[in-house]
Coordinates of C-alpha atoms in Angstrom, one line a residue:
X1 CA -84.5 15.1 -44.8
X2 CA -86.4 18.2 -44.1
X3 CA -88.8 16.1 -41.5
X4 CA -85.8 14.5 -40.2
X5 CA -84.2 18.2 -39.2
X6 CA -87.5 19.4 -37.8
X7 CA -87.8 16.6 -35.6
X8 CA -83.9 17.2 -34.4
X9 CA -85.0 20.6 -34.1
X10 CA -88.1 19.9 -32.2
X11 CA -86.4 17.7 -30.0
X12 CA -84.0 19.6 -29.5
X13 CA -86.5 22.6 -28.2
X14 CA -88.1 20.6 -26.1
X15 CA -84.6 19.7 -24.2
X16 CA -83.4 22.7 -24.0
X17 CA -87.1 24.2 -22.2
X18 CA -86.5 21.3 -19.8
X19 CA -83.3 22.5 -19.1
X20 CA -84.4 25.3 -18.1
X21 CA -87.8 24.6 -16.5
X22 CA -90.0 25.7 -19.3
X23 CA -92.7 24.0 -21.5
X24 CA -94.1 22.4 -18.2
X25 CA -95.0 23.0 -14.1
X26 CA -92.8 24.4 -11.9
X27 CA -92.9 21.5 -9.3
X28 CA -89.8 20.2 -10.7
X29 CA -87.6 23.3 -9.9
X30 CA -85.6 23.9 -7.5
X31 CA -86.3 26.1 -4.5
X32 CA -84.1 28.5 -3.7
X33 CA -81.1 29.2 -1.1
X34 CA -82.3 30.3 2.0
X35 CA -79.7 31.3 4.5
X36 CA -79.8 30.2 8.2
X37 CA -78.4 32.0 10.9
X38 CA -76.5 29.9 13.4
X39 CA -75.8 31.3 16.7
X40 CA -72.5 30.4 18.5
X41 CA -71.1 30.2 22.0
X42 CA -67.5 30.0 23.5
X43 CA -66.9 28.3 26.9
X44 CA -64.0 28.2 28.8
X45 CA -66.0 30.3 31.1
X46 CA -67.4 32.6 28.6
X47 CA -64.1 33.7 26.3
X48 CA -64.6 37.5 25.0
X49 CA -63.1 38.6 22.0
X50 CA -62.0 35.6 20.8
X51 CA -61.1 34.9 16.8
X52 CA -63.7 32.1 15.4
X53 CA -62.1 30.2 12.5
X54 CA -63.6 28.2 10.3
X55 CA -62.5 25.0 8.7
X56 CA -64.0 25.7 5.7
X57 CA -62.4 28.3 3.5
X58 CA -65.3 29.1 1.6
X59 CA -66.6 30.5 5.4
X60 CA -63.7 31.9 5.8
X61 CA -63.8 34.5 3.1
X62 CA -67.5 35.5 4.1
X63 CA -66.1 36.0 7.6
X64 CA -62.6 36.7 7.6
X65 CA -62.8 38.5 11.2
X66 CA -65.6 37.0 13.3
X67 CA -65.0 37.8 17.1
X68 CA -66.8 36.7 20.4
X69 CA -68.2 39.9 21.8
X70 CA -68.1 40.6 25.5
X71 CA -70.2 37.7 26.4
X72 CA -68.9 34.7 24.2
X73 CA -71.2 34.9 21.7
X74 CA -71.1 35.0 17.9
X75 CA -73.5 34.7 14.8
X76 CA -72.8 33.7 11.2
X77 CA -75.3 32.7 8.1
X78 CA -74.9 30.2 6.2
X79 CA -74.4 30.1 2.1
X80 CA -74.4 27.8 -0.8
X81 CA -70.5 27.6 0.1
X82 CA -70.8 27.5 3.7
X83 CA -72.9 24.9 4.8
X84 CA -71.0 22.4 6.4
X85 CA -68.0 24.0 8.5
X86 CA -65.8 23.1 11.5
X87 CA -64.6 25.8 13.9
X88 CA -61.5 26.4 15.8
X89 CA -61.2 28.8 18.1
X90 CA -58.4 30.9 20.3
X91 CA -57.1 34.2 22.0
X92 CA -60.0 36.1 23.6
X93 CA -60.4 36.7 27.4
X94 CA -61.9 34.5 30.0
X95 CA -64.7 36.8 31.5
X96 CA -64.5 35.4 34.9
X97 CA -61.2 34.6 35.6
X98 CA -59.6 37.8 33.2
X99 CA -56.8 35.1 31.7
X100 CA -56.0 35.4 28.1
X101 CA -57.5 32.7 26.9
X102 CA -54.1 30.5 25.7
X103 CA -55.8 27.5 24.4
X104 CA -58.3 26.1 21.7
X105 CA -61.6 25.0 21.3
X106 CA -62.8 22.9 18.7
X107 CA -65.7 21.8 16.7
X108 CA -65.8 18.7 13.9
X109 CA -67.7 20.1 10.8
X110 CA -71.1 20.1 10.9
X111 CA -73.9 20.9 8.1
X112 CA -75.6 23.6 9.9
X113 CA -78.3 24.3 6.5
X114 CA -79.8 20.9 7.4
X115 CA -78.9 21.0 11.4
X116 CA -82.4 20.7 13.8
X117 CA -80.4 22.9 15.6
X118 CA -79.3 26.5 15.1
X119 CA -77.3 26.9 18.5
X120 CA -73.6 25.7 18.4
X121 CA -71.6 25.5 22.0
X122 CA -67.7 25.1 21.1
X123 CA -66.2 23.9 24.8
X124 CA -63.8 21.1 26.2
X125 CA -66.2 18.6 25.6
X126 CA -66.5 19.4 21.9
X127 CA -62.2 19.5 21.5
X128 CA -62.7 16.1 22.9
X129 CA -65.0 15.0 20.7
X130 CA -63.4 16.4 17.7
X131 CA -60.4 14.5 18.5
X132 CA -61.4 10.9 19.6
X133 CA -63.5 8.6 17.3
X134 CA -67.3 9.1 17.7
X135 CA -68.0 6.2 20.1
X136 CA -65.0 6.4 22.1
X137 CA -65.7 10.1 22.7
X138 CA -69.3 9.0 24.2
X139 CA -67.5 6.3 26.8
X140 CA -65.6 9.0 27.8
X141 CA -68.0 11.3 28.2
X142 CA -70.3 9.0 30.4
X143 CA -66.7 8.3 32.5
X144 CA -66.4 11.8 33.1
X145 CA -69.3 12.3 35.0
X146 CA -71.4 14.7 32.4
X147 CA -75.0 13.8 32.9
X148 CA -76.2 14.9 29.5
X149 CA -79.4 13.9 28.3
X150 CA -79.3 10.6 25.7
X151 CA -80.3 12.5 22.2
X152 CA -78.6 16.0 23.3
X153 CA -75.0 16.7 21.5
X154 CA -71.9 18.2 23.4
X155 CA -72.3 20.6 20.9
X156 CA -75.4 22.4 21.8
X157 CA -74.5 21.8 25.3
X158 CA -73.7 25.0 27.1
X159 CA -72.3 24.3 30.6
X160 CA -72.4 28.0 31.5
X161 CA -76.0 28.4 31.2
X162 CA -77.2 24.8 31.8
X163 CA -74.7 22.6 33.7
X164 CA -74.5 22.0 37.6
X165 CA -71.7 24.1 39.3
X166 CA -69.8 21.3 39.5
X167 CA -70.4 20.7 35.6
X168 CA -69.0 23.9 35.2
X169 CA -66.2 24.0 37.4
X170 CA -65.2 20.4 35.7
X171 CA -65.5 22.3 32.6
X172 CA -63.0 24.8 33.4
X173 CA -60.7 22.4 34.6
X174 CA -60.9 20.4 31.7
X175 CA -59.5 23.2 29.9
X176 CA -56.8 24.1 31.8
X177 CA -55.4 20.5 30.8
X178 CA -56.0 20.9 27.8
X179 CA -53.9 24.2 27.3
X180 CA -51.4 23.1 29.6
X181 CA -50.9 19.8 28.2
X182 CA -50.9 21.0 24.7
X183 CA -48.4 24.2 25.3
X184 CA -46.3 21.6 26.8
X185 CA -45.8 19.9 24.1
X186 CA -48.3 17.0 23.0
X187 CA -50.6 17.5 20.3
X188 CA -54.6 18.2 21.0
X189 CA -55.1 14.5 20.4
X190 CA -52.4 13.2 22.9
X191 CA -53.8 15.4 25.3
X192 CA -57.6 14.0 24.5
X193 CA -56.0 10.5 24.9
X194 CA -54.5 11.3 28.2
X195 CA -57.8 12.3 29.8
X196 CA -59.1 9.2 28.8
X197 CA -56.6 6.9 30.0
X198 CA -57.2 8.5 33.3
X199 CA -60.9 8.7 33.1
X200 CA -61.1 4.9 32.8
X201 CA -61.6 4.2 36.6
X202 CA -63.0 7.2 37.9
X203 CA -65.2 10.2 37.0
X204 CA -63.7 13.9 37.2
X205 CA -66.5 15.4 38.6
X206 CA -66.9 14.1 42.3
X207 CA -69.6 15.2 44.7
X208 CA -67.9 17.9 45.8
X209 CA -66.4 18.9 42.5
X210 CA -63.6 18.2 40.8
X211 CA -61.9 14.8 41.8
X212 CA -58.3 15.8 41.8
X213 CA -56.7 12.2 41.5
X214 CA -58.5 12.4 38.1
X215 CA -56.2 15.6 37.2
X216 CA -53.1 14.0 38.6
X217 CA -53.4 11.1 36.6
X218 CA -54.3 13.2 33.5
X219 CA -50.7 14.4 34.1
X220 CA -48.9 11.1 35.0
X221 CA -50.7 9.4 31.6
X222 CA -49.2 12.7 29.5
X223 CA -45.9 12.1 30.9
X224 CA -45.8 8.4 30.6
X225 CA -47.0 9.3 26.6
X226 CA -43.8 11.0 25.9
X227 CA -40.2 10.1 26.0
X228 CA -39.1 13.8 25.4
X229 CA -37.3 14.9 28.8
X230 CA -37.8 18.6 28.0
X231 CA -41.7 18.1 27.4
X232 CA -41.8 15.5 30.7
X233 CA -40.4 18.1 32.5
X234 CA -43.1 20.8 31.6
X235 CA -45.4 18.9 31.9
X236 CA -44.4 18.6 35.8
X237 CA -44.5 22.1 36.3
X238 CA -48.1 22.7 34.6
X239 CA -49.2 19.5 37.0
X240 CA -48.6 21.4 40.3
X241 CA -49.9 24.0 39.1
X242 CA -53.3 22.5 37.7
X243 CA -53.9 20.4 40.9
X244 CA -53.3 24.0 42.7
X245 CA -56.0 25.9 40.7
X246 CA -58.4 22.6 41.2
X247 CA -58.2 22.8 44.9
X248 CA -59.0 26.5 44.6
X249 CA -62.3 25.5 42.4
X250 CA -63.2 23.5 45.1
X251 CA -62.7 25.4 47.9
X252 CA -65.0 28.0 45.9
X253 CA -67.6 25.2 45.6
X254 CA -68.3 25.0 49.3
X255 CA -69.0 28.7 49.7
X256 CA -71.5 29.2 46.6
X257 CA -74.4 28.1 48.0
X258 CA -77.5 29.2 45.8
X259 CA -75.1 30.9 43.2
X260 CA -74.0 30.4 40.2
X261 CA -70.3 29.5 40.1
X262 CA -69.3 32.3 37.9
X263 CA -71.4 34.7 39.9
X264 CA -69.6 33.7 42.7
X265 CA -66.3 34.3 41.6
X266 CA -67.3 37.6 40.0
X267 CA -67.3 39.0 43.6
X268 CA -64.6 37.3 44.8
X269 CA -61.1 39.1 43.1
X270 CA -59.0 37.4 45.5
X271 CA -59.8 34.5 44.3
X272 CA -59.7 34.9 41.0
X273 CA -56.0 36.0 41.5
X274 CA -55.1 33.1 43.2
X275 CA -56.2 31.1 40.1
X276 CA -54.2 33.5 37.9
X277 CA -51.1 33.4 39.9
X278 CA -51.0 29.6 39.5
X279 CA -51.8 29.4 35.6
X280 CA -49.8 32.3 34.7
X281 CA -45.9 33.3 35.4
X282 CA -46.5 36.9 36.0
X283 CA -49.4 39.7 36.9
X284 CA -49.4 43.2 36.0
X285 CA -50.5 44.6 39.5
X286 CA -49.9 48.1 38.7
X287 CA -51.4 50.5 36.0
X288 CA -50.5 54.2 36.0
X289 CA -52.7 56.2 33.4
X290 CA -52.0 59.7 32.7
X291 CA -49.1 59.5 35.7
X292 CA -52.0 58.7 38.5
X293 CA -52.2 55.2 40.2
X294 CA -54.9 53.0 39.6
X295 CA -56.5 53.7 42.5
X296 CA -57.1 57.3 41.9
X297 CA -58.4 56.5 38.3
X298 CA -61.3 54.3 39.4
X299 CA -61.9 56.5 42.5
X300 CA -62.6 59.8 39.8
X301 CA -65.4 60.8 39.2
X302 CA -67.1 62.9 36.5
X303 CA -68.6 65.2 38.8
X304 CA -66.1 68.4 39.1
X305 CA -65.1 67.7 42.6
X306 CA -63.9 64.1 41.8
X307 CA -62.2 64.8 38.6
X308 CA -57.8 64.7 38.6
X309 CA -56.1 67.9 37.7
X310 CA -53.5 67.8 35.0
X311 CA -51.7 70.4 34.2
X312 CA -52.4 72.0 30.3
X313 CA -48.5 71.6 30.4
X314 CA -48.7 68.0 31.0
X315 CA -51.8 67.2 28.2
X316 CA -49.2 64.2 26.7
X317 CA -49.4 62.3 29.6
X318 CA -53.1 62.1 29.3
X319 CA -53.1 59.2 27.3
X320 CA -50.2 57.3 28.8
X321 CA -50.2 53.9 30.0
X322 CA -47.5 52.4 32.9
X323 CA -47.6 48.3 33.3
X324 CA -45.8 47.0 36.0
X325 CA -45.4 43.0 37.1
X326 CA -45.8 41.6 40.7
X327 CA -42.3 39.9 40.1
X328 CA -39.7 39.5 37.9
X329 CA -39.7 37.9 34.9
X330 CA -37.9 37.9 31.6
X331 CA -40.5 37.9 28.6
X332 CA -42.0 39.5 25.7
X333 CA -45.7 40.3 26.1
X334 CA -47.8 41.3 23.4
X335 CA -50.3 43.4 24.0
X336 CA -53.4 45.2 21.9
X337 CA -54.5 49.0 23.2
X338 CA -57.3 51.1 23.0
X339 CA -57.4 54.9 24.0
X340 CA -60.9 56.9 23.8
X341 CA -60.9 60.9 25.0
X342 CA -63.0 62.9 25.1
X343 CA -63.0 66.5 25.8
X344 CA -65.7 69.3 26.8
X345 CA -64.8 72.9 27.3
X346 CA -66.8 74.7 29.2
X347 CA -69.6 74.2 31.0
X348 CA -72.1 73.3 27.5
X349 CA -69.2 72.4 25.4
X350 CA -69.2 70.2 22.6
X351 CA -67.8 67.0 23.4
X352 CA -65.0 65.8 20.8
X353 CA -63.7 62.9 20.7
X354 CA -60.3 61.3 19.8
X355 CA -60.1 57.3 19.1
X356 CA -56.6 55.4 18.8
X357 CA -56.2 51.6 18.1
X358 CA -52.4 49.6 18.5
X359 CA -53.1 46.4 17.2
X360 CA -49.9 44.6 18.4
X361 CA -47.2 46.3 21.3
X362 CA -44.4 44.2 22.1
X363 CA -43.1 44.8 26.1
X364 CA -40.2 42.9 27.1
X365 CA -38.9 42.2 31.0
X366 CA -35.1 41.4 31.7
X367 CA -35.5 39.5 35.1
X368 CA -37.5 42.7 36.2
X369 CA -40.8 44.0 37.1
X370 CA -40.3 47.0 35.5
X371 CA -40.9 47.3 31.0
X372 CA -37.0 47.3 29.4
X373 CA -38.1 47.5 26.1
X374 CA -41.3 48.4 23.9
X375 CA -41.3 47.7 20.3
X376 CA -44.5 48.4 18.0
X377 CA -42.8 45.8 15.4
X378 CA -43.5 45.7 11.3
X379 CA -47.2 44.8 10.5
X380 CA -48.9 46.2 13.7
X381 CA -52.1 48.3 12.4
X382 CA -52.2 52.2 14.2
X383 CA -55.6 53.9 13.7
X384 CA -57.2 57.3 15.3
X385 CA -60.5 58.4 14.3
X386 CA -61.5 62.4 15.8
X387 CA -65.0 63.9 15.6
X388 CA -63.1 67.1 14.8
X389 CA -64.1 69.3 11.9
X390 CA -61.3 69.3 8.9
X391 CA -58.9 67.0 11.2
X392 CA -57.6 64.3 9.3
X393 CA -58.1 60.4 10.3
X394 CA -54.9 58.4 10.7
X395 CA -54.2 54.8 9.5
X396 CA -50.8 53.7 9.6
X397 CA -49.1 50.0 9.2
X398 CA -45.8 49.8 10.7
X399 CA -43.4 49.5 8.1
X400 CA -40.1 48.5 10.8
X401 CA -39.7 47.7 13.8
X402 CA -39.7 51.1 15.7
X403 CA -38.5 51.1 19.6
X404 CA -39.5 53.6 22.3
X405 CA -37.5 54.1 24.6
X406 CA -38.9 54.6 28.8
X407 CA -41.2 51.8 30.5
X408 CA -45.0 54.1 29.8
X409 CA -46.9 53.7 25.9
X410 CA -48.3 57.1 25.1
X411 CA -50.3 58.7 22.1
X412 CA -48.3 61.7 22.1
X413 CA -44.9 59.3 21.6
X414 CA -46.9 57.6 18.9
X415 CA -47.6 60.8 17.4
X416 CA -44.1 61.6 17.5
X417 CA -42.7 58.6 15.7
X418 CA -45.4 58.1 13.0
X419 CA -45.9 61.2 10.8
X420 CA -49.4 60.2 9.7
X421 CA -50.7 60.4 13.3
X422 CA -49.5 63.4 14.1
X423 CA -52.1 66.0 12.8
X424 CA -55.1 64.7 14.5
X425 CA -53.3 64.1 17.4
X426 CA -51.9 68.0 17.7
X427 CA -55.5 69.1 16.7
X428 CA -57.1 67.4 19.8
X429 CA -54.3 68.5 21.7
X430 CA -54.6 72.1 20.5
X431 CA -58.7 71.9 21.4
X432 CA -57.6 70.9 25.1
X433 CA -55.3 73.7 25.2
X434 CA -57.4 76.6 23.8
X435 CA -59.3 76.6 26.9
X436 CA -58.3 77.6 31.0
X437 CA -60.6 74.2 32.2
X438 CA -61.5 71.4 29.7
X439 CA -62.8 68.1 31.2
X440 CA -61.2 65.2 29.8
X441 CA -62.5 62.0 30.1
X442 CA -59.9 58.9 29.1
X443 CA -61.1 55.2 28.8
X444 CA -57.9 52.9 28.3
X445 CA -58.3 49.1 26.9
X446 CA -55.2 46.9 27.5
X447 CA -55.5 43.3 25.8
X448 CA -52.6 41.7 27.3
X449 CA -51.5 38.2 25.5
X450 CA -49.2 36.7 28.1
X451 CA -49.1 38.3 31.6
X452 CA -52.5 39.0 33.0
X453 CA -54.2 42.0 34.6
X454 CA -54.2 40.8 38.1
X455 CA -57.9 41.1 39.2
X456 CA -57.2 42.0 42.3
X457 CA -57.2 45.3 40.7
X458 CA -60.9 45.8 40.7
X459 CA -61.2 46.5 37.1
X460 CA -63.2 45.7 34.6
X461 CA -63.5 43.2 31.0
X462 CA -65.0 45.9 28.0
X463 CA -64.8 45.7 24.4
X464 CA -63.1 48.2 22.1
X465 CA -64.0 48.9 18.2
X466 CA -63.1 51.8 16.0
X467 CA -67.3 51.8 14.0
X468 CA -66.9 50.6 10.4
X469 CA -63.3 48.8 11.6
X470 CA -63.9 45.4 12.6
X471 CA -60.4 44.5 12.5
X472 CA -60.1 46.9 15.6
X473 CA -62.3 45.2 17.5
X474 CA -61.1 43.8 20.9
X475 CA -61.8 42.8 24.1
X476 CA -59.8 44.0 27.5
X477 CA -59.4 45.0 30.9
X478 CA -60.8 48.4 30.9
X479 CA -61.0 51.9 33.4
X480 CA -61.9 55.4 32.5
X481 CA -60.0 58.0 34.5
X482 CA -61.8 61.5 34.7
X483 CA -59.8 65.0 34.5
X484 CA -59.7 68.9 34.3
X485 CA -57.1 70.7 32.9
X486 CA -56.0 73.9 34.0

């Protein structure tokens, strides 16, 4: 019995070293995890600022907030957990066109740890694929008139960088049909079936561009799809307006000659607002910061001639922002804001800064160009951050809806409302006062969801961030106005 229990017990030794990779070589082990960093790319044009979700939840809670940045790009590793992901992604800005970005992009899951490729391109051409069967989507594909190469993937296919300009002007199109077809009321995957019925006897991209028969009978196909009245009926409306902002592509086409399409438009503004005008029911043509015009804001300078003089009387309108519409509507919009000042006194003053963040302002229109109401409503996140010495930082959630009344969104009114805020706000205020000439300099960042910043404007796409604050970080329409106080 004794030999019988040390063999058990020899056996049993032997096991457990196995187990756990002892008693012999290490060539049966296994290596370990190595991460891999995937880089990503959203194309509608390029869409800044953009959330990237992932359809794996285990990705998800190692990235909880990943964002675009200013040029449509975003990075993420990979983990034991988060190998193999899908991706959806919305909101953002276009950076050519300056349209919120009101559609989606999607990506089928993909194990990026044993991918030959590191790059992933989300576009039209991947929601396509994610929504039609594998071999289908390839017919389709071919029909449209995308001369990929055979082994190359629509997912590491970046029309921006590597298409044709008529590639990437079919691109664009592509996803206006989408979003309008989709916020008109058929799913992503009626919407993917419409294109191809239409697709069947002619390409989309034409020599000169975009064949519009091929976006009128996307739209006939989606109506004939439905038999709700209400969606056939908006569905009309976003058709006119599709073909509309096609025949403006085109027109674009003829006049790019060696550029790039989005080059191109970058210098044209007037064109750019004619494409926003037909995808969108209102502008916001007008922007009054600290009581000037736009105008005068991008004409200042921060030379000492060129700065605007504001009153030390008048230091709560520094940071006060006035949207108006080009026409009527009646509408909520919600809108994220940024505010950055800083302020020198003196000639070899210390700058000091003061940083505010709104995550959600609702403006509303009654059948008028002019704001009615302005609501920060119960959730939206308020943060300032100030390089002053001693002055608190302020981080605030909304607890209730709270209304303010006048058409302008100010810090001081803010201030006024939320207790928290108000210290580091009347610190900063008190530095600009304590001096007879302090130069002010005020960069604003307006993140509009549903009416536009008409680009006709002038004015420029810029990311905001409060550091160590992801959640803060935004993309907008941005100008910094330039001022002395006296």
């Amino acid at each position: 019995m004794k030999n019988q229990a040390l063999k058990w017990s020899t056996l049993a030794s032997a096991i457990l070293l196995t187990a756990c990779g002892g008693g012999g070589s290490d060539g049966d082990s296994q290596p370990p995890f190595t991460p891999k960093t995937i880089s990503g790319t959203a194309v509608d044009f390029y869409l800044a600022g953009a959330d990237v979700d992932f359809t794996n939840s285990a990705c998800k809670e190692v990235y909880p907030d990943l964002k675009t940045d200013e040029n449509g790009k975003f990075t993420f590793k990979t983990t034991v957990n988060c190998q193999e992901t899908g991706f959806i992604i919305t909101g953002g800005v276009d950076t050519v066109t300056k349209l919120p970005f009101a559609g989606q992009l999607k990506v089928k899951p993909i194990n990026y740890q044993t991918a030959s490729s590191n790059e992933i391109v989300a576009s039209p051409l991947t929601t396509l694929q994610a929504e039609l069967p594998a071999a289908e989507f390839q017919d389709l594909l071919s029909k449209l008139g995308f001369n990929l190469d055979e082994n190359q993937d629509v997912t590491t296919f970046d029309p921006i960088a590597d298409g044709s300009n008529n590639e990437k002007a079919a691109v664009f199109v592509l996803q206006q049909i989408l979003t309008q077809l989709e916020n008109s009321g058929l799913t992503l995957q009626q919407a993917a079936r419409a294109i191809q019925t239409a697709s069947s006897t002619e390409p989309l991209i034409s020599n000169s561009g975009v064949n519009s028969s091929v976006v009128t009978a996307v739209f006939n196909a989606a109506i004939a799809s439905t038999s709700d009245n209400s969606v056939q009926q908006a569905l009309a409306a976003s058709q006119t307006n599709v073909e509309s902002v096609t025949t403006i592509i085109n027109t674009a086409l003829t006049s790019t000659g060696n550029s790039n399409l989005e080059d191109y438009l970058a210098t044209k503004p007037d064109i750019v607002g004619n494409i926003q005008e037909q995808l969108t029911p209102a502008l916001y043509d007008n922007i009054d910061i600290a009581g000037y015009d736009i105008t005068s804001i991008i004409n200042s300078k921060p030379n000492s001639t060129q700065r605007l003089v504001i009153n030390k009387t008048s230091i709560d309108s520094l940071a006060k922002v006035k949207l108006n519409l080009n026409k009527s509507a009646a509408g909520t919009d919600s809108i994220k804001l940024g505010f950055q000042a800083t302020a020198t006194i003196g000639q070899n003053g210390q700058p000091e800064t003061l940083t505010a963040y709104i995550s959600k302002v609702n403006v509303s229109f009654d059948n008028s160009t002019f704001i009615s109401k302005i609501i920060v409503p119960a959730g939206a996140m308020i943060e300032i951050e100030t390089t002053l010495a001693n002055s608190p930082k302020g981080s605030f959630e909304v607890a209730q809806d709270t209304e303010f009344t006048g058409d302008s969104i100010s810090l001081s009114d803010l201030a006024n409302k939320f207790t928290v805020l108000r210290q580091p706000y009347n610190d900063y205020k008190t530095l600009i006062a304590a001096s007879n000439q302090v130069n002010a300099d005020i960069s604003v960042f307006v993140a509009p969801t549903l009416y536009p910043i008409s680009a006709t404007l002038g004015l420029n796409l810029g990311t905001f961030a409060i550091p160590n604050k992801p959640e803060t970080a935004f993309s907008g329409i941005t100008t910094t106005g330039y001022f002395v106080t006296q």
